[in-house]
GROMACS .gro file of C-alpha atoms in nm:
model
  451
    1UNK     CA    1   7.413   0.840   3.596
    2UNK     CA    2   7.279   0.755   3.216
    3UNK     CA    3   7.227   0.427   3.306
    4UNK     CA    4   7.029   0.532   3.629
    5UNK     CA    5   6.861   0.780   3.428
    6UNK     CA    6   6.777   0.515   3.149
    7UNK     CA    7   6.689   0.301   3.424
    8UNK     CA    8   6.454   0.539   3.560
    9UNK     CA    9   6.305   0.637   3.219
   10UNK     CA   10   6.217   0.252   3.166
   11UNK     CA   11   6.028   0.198   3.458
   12UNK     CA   12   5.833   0.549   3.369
   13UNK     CA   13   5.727   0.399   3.079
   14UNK     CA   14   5.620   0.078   3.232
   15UNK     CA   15   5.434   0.271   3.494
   16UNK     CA   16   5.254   0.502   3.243
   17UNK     CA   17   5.184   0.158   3.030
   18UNK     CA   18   5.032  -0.021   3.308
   19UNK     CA   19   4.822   0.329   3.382
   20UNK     CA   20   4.699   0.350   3.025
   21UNK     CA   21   4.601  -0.061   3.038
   22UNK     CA   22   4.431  -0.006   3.332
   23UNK     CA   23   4.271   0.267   3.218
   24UNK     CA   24   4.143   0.137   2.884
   25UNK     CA   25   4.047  -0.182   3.065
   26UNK     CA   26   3.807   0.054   3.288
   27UNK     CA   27   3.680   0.220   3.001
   28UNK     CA   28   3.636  -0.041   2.818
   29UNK     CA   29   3.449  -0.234   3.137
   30UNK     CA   30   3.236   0.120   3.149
   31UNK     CA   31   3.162   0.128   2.820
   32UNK     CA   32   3.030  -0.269   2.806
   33UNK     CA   33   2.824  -0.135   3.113
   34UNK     CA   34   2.648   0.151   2.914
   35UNK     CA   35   2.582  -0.052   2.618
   36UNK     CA   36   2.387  -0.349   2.809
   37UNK     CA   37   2.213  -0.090   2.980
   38UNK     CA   38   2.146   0.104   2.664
   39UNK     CA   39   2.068  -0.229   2.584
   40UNK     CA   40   1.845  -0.338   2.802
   41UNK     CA   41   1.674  -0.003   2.793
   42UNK     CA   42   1.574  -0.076   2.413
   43UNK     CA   43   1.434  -0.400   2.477
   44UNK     CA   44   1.207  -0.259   2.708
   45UNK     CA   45   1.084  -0.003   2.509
   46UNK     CA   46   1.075  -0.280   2.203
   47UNK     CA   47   0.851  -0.509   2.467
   48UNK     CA   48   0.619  -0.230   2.616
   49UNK     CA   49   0.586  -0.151   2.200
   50UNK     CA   50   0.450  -0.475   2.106
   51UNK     CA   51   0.282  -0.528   2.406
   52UNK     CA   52   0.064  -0.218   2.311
   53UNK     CA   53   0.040  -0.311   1.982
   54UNK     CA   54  -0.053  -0.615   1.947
   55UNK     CA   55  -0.370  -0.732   2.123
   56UNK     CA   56  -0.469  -1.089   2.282
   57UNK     CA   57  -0.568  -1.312   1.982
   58UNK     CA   58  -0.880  -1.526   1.974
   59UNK     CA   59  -0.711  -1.685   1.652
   60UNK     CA   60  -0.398  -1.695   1.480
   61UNK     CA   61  -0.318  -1.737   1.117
   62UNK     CA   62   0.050  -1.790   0.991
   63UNK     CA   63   0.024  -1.633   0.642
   64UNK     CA   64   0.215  -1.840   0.325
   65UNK     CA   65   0.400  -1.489   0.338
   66UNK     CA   66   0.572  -1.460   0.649
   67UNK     CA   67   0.287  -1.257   0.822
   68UNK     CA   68   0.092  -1.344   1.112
   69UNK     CA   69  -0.271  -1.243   1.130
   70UNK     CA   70  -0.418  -1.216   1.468
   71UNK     CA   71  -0.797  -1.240   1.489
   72UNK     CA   72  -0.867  -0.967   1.795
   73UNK     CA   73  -1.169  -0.861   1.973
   74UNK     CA   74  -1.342  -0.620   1.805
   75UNK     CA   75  -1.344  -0.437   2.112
   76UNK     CA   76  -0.971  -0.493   2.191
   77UNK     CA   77  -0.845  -0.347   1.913
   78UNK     CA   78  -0.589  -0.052   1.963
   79UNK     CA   79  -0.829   0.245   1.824
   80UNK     CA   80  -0.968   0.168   2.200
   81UNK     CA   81  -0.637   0.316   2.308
   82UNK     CA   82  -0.687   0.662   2.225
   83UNK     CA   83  -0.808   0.890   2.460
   84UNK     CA   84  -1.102   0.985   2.294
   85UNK     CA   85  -1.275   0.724   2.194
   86UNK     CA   86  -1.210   0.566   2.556
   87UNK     CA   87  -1.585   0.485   2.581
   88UNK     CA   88  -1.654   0.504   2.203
   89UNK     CA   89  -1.905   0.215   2.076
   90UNK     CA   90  -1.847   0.097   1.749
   91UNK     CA   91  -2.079   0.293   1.482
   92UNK     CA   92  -2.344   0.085   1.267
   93UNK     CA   93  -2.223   0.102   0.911
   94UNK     CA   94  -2.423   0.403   0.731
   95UNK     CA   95  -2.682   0.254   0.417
   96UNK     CA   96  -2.552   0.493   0.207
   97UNK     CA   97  -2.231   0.266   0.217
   98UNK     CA   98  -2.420  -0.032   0.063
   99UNK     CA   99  -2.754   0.071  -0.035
  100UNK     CA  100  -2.623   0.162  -0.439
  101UNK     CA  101  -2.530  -0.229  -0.488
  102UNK     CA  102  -2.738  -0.560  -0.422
  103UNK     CA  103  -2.383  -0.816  -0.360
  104UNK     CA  104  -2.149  -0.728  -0.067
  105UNK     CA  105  -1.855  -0.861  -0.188
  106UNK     CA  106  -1.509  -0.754  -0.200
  107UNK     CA  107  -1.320  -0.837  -0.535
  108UNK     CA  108  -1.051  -0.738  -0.711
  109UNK     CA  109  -1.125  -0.714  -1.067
  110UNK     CA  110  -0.884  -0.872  -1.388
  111UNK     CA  111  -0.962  -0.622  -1.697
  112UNK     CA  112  -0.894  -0.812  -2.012
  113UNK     CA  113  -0.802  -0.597  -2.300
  114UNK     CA  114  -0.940  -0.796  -2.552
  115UNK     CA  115  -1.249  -0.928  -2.377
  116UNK     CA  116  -1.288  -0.684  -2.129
  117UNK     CA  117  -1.397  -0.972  -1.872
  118UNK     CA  118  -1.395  -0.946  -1.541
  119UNK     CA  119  -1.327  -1.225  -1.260
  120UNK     CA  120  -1.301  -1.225  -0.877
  121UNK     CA  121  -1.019  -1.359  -0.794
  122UNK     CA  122  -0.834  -1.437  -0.414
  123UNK     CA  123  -0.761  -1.056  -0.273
  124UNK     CA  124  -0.515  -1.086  -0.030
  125UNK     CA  125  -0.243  -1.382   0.042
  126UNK     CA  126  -0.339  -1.406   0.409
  127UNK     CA  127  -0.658  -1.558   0.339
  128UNK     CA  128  -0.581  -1.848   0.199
  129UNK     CA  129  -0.454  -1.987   0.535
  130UNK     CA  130  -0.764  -1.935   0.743
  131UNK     CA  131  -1.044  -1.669   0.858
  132UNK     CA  132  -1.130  -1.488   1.156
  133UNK     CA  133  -1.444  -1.591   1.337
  134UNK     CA  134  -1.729  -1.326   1.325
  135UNK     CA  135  -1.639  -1.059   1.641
  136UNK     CA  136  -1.301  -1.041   1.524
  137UNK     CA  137  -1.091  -0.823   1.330
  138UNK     CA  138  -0.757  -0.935   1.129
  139UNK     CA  139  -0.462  -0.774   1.274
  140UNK     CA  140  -0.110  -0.773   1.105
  141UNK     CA  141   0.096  -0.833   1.395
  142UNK     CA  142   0.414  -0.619   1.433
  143UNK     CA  143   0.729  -0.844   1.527
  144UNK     CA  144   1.043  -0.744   1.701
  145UNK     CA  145   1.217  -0.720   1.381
  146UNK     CA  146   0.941  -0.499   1.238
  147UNK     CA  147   1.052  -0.204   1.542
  148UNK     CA  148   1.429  -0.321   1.500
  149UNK     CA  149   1.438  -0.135   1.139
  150UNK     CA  150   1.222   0.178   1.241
  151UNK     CA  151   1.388   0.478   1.251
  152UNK     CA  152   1.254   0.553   1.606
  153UNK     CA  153   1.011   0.352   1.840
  154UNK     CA  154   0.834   0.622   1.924
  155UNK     CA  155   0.779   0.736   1.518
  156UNK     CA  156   0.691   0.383   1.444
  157UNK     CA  157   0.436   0.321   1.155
  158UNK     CA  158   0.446   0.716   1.077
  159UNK     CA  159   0.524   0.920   0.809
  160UNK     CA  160   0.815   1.106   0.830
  161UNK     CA  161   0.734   1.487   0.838
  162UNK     CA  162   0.760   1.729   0.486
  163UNK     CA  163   1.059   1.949   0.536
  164UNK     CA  164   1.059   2.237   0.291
  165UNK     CA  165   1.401   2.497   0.179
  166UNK     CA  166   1.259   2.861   0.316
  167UNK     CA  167   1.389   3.179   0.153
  168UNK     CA  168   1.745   3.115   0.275
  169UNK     CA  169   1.791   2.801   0.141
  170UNK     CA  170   1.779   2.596   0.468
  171UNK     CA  171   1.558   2.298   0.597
  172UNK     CA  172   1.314   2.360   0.798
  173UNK     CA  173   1.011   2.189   0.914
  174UNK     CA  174   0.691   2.383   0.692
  175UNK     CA  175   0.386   2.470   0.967
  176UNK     CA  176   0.270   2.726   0.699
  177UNK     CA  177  -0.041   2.576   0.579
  178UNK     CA  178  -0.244   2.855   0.553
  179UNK     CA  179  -0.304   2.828   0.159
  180UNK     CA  180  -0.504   2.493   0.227
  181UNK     CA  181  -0.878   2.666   0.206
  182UNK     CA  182  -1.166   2.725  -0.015
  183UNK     CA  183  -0.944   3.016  -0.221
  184UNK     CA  184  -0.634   2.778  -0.294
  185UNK     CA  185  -0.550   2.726  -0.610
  186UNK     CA  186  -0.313   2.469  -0.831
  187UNK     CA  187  -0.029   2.699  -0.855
  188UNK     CA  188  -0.043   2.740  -0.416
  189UNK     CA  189   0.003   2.358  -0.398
  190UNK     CA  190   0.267   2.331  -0.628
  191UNK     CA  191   0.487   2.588  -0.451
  192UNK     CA  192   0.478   2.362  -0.164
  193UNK     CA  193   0.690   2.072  -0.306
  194UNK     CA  194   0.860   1.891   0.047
  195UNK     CA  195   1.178   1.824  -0.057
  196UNK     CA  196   1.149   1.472   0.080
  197UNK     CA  197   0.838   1.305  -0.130
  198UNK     CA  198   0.832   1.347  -0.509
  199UNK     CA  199   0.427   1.324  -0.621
  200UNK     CA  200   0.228   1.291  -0.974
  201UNK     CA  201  -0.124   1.336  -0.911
  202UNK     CA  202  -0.446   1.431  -1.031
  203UNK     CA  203  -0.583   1.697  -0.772
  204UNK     CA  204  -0.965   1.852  -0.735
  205UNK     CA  205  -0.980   2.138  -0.511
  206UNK     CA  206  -1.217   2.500  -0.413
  207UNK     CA  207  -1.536   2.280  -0.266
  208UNK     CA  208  -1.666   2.078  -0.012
  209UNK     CA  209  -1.627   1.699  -0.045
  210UNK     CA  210  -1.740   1.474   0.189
  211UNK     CA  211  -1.627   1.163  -0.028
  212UNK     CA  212  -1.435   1.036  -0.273
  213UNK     CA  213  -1.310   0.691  -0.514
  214UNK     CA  214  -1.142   0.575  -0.784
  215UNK     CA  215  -1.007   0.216  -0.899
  216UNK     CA  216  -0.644   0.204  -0.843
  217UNK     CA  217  -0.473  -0.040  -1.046
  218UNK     CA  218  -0.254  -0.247  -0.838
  219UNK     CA  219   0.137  -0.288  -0.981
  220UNK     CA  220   0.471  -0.413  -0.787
  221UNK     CA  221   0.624  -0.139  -0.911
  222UNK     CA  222   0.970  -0.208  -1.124
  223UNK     CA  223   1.222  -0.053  -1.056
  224UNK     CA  224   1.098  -0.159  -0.689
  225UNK     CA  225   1.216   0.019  -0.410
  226UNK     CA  226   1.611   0.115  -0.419
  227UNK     CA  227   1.682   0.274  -0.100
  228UNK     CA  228   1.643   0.156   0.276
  229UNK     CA  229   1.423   0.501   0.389
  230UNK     CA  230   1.228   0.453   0.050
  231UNK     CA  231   0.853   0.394  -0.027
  232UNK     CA  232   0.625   0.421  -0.300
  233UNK     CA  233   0.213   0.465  -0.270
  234UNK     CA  234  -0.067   0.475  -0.520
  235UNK     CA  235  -0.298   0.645  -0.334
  236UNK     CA  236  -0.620   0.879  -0.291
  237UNK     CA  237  -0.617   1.210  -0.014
  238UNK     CA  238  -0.885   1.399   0.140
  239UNK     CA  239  -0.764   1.696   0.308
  240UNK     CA  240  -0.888   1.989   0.503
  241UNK     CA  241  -0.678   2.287   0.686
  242UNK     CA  242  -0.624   2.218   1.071
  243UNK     CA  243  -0.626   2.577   1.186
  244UNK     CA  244  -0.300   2.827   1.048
  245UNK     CA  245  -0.040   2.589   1.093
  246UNK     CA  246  -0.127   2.230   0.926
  247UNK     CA  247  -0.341   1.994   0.737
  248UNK     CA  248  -0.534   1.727   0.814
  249UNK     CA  249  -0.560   1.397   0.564
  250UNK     CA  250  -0.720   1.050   0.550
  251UNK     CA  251  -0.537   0.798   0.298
  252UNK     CA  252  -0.586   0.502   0.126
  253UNK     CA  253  -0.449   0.291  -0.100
  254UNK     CA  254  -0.159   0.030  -0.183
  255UNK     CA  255   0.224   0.072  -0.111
  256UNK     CA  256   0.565  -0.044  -0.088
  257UNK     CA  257   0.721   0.002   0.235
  258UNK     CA  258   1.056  -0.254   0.299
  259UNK     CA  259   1.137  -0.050   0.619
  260UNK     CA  260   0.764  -0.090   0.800
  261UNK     CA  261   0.659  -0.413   0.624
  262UNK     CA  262   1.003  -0.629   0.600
  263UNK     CA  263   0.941  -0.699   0.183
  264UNK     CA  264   0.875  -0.538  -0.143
  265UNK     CA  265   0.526  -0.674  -0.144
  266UNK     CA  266   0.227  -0.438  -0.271
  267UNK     CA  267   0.007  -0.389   0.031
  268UNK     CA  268  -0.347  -0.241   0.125
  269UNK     CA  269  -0.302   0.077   0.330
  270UNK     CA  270  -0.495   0.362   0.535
  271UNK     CA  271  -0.342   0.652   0.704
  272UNK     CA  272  -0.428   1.029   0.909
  273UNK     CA  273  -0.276   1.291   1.038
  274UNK     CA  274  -0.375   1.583   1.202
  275UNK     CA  275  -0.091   1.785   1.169
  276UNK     CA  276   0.068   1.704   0.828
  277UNK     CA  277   0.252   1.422   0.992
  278UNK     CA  278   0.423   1.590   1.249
  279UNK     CA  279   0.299   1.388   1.574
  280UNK     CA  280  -0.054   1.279   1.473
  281UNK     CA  281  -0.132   0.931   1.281
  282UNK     CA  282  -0.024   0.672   1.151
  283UNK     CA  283  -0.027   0.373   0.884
  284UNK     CA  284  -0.301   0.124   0.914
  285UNK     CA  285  -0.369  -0.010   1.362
  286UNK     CA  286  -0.007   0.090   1.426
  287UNK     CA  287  -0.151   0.335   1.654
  288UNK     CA  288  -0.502   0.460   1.779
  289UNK     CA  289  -0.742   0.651   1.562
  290UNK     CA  290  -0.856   0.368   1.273
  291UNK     CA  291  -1.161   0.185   1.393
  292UNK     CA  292  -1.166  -0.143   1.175
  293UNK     CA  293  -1.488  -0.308   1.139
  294UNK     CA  294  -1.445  -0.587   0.888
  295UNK     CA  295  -1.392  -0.927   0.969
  296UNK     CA  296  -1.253  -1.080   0.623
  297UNK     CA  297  -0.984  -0.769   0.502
  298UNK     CA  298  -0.634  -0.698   0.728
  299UNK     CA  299  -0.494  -0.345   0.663
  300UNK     CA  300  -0.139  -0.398   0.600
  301UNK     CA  301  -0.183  -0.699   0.407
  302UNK     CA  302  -0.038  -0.818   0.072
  303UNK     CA  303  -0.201  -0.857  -0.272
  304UNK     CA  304  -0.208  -1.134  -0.492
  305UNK     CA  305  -0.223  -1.116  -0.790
  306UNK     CA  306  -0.078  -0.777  -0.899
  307UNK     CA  307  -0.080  -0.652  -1.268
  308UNK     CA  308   0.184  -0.719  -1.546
  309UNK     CA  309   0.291  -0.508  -1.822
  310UNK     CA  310   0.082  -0.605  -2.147
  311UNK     CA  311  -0.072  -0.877  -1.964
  312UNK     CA  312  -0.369  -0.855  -1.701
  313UNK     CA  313  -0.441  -0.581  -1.516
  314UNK     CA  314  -0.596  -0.599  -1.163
  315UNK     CA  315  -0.763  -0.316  -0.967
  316UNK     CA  316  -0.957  -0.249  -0.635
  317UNK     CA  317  -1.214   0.005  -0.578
  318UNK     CA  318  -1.106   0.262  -0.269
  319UNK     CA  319  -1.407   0.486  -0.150
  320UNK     CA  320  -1.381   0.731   0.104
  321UNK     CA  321  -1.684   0.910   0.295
  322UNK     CA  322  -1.778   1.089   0.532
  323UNK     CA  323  -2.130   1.030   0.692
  324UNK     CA  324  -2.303   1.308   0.758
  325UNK     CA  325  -2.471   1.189   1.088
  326UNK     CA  326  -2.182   1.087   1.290
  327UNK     CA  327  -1.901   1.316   1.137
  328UNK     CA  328  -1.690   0.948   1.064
  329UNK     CA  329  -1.486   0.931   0.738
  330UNK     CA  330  -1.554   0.565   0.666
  331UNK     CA  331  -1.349   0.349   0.397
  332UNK     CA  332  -1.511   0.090   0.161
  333UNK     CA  333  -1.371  -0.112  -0.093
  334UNK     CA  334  -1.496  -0.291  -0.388
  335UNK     CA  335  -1.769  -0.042  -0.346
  336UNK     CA  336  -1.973  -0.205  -0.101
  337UNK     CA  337  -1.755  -0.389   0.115
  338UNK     CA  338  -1.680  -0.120   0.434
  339UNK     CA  339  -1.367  -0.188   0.627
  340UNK     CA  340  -1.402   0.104   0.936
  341UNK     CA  341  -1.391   0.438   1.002
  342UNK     CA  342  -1.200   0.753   1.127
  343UNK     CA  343  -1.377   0.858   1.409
  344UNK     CA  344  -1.494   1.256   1.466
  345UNK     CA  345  -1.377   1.232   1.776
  346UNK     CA  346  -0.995   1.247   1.643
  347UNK     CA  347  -1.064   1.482   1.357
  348UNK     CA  348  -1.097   1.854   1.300
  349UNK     CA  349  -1.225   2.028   1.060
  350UNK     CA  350  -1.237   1.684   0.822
  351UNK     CA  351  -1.576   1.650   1.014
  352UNK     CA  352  -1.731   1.902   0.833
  353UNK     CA  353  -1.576   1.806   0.503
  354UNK     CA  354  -1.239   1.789   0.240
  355UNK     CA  355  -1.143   2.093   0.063
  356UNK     CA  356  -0.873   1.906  -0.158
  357UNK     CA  357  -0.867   1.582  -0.287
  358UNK     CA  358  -0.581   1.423  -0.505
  359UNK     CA  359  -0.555   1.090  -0.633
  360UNK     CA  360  -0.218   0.919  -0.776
  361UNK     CA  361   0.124   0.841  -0.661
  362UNK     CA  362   0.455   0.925  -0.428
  363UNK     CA  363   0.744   0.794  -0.366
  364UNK     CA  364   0.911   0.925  -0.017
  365UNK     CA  365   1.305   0.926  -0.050
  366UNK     CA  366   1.606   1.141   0.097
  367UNK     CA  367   1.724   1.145  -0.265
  368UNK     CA  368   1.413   1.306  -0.490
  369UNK     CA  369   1.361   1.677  -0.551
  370UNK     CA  370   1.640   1.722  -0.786
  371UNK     CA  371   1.919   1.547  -0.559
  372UNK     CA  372   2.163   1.325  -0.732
  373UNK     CA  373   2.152   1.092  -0.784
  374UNK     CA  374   1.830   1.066  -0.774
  375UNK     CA  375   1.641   0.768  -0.604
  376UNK     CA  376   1.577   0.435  -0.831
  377UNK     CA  377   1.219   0.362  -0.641
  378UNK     CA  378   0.978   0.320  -0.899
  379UNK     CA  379   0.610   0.503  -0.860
  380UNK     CA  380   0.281   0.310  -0.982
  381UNK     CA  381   0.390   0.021  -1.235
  382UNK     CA  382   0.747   0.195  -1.241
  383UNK     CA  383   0.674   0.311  -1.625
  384UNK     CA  384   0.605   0.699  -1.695
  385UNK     CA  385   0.143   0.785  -1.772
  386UNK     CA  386   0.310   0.735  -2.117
  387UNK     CA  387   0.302   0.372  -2.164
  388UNK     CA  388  -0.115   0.414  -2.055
  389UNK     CA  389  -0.297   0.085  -2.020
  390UNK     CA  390  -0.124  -0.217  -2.010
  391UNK     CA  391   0.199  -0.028  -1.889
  392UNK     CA  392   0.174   0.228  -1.728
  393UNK     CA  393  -0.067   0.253  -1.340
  394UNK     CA  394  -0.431   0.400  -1.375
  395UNK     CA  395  -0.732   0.515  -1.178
  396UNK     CA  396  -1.083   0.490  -1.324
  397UNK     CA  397  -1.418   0.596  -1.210
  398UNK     CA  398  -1.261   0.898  -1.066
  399UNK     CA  399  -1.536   1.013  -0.862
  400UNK     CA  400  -1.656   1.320  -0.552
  401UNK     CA  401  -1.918   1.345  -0.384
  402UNK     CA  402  -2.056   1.692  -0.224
  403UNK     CA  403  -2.323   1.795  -0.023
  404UNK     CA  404  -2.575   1.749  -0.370
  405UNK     CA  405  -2.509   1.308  -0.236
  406UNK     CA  406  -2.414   1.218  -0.604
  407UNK     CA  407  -2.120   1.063  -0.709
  408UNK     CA  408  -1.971   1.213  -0.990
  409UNK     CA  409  -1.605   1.293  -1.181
  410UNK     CA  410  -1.497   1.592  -1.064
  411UNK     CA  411  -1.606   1.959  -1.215
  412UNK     CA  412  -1.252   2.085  -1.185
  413UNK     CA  413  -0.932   1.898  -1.195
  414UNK     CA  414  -0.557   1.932  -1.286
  415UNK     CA  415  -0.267   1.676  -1.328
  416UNK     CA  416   0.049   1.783  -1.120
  417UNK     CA  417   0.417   1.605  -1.190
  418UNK     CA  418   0.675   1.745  -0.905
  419UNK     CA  419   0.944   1.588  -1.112
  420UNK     CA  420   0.797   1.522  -1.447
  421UNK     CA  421   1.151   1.402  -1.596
  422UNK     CA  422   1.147   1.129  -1.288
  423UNK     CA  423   0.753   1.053  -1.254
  424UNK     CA  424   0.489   1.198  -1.507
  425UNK     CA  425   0.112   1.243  -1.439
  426UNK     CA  426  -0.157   1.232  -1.739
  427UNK     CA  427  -0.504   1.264  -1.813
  428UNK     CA  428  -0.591   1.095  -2.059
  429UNK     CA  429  -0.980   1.077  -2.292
  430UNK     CA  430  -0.958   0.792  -2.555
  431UNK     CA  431  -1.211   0.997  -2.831
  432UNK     CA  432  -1.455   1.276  -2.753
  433UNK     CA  433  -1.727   1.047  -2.551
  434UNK     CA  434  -1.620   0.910  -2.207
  435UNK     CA  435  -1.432   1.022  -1.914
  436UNK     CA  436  -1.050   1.057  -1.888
  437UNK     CA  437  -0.834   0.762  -1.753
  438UNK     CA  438  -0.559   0.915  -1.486
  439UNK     CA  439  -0.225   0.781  -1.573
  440UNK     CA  440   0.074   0.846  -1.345
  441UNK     CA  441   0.393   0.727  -1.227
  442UNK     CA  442   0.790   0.640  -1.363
  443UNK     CA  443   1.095   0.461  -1.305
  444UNK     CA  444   1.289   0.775  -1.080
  445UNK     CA  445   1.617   0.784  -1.192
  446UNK     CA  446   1.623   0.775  -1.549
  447UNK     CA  447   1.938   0.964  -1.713
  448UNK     CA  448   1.973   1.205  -1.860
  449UNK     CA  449   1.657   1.374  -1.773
  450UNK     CA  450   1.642   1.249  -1.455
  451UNK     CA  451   1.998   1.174  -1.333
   0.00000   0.00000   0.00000
């Protein structure tokens, strides 16, 4: 009987081995099954991505750089894409964009301290490899690889939303931007810190601005960025309230962004929302809204040369305005040189005019706001408004402009440092007679202060 029974317990075994081969062997078939379809379902969303994204070229252009610059039809571009500007003709570029300066050029300028000589110099790597033929626009094309390290397809070339702790100490996603009108005040902005961004800025507020500029001096920030999620922007905001619940922005300026541009290069960006980057916007043509008008200047593209601490420093003029006849915030650089617009037809109240504008830096990172340890992504030139010229980032010729037309530096302004121990903001006069140079910007991490 034991030896039946032993018997008998043997071939259990075997059986229940043979069942649980047989059963991994189906799972495992199952699960190969679901992951080519899963699969296959991602490249088609990948395909139907840059299908939509990038446009038939008349040209192409294989930057030194790695990028690829397709010259599209003016008319093909993806701002044509939106549903409102479906019929939309491209708007004549206002003379109050050009009329204050003879040359149309677009330069980026190499301050000497000693001389204080300038020189125009080649703006953007690209262009040294070719030109787009008049009609066209330069497009940065997106590349598989480019949606392979998004976060989400569908979030592409967006800014991840501001979540803020409420009262109980828990994330949530802030729609409470009710303080963002004519009565706010410095103290109402800095109460609204998203624990995601860390910013030092110089911020004009309790008017209406239909324009604004400033030369940014253009740094490859060091420390660059640390972390995979992480970028860094020198930048200038308009902003207006969208109704109870959000605000509505147009950006420009330059940034580091490894994740959406595959390097640590310093690149010219734009950027909108409508709803403080919950669904609305995006960087540069990634989606519709931007309508690009330039033929010579790709959003998205790389700069060459960038300053160096105690050695030249290089800047580029951003300007910002809205035109009064159309209700289109249209971008210029170098003064004169206009690049597109943001069409009224995608905007709210930012037709009518800004009610805050801020100019400086942020770095976006899971680990800022007083999390440790903190992030190693550098803002600006990566040294603290300390170091000023030479070493630390600047903007000059800080300037609004209201419904009086004239440019001018601001009646009202305040520096704000989220994380002054990490990033510092300063506003600095050389003497009595002059304007104030904005410094801003720091290294992040910087123990012990900043740990």
């Amino acid at each position: 009987m034991k030896r039946s029974d032993q018997s008998g317990r043997g071939k259990s075994k075997v059986v229940i081995l043979l069942l649980g081969a047989l059963l991994a062997s189906s799972l495992s078939v199952d699960l190969k099954v679901e992951a080519r379809a899963a699969s296959s379902t991602l490249e088609a969303k990948i395909d139907a991505k840059l299908k939509l994204l990038n446009k038939p070229a008349v040209k192409t252009i294989h930057s030194e750089d790695g990028d690829i610059i397709d010259c599209v039809d003016i008319y093909k571009q993806p701002a044509f894409d939106h549903p409102a500007l479906k019929n939309h003709i491209i708007q004549e570029t206002p003379k109050f964009l050009v009329e204050s300066e003879s040359e149309n050029t677009f330069k980026l300028k190499s301050e000497n301290e000693n001389t204080s000589r300038s020189k125009s110099i080649v703006s953007q790597i690209w262009q040294r490899s070719g030109s787009c033929p008049k009609g066209t626009i330069p497009i940065r094309r997106v590349q598989k690889k480019d949606l392979l390290r998004a976060s989400s397809i569908e979030r592409f070339g967006m800014k991840p939303p501001e979540p803020f702790k409420n009262s109980a100490n828990t994330t949530t996603i802030d729609h409470n931007f009710h303080f963002l009108n004519l009565n706010s005040t410095i103290e109402d902005l800095n109460s609204r810190a998203p624990e995601n961004r860390s910013a030092a800025y110089l911020v004009t507020l309790g008017y209406n601005f239909i324009g604004s500029q400033a030369d940014i001096n253009i740094w490859n920030p060091s420390p660059n960025v640390e972390l995979p999620d992480d970028f860094t922007t020198a930048q200038i905001w308009n902003k207006a309230g969208n109704g109870p619940d959000f605000f509505e922005s147009v950006e420009a300026g330059w940034m580091v962004n490894p994740k959406l541009y595959h390097d640590k290069a310093t690149r010219l960006f734009v950027y909108w929302t409508m709803d403080s980057y919950i669904s609305t916007g995006c960087f540069d043509l990634m989606c519709p809204g931007f309508v690009q008008t330039n033929t010579r200047i790709a959003l998205g593209a790389a700069f060459d040369p960038v300053s160096s601490t105690l050695g030249p420093q290089y800047h580029f003029n951003y300007g910002m305005f809205l035109d009064p006849q159309t209700q289109n915030w249209w971008l210029k650089v170098n003064h004169t040189e206009p690049i597109g617009y943001w069409p009224a037809s995608i905007l709210g109240n930012l037709k009518h005019s800004a009610i805050i504008v801020e100019w400086g830096g942020q770095v976006y990172s899971p680990n800022v706001m007083k999390k440790t340890p903190h992030t190693g992504t550098g803002m600006g030139s990566g040294d603290f408004a300390r170091g000023l010229q030479g070493q630390a980032c600047y903007m000059k010729n800080i300037r609004i402009q209201d419904f009086s037309l004239q440019l001018k530096y601001p009646q009202l302004v305040s520096t704000m440092a989220q994380e002054p121990y990490c990033y510092s903001a300063l506003n600095y006069r050389e003497g009595i007679v002059g304007e104030p140079t904005f410094f801003f910007g720091g290294p992040g991490r910087a123990p012990p202060y900043c740990p």
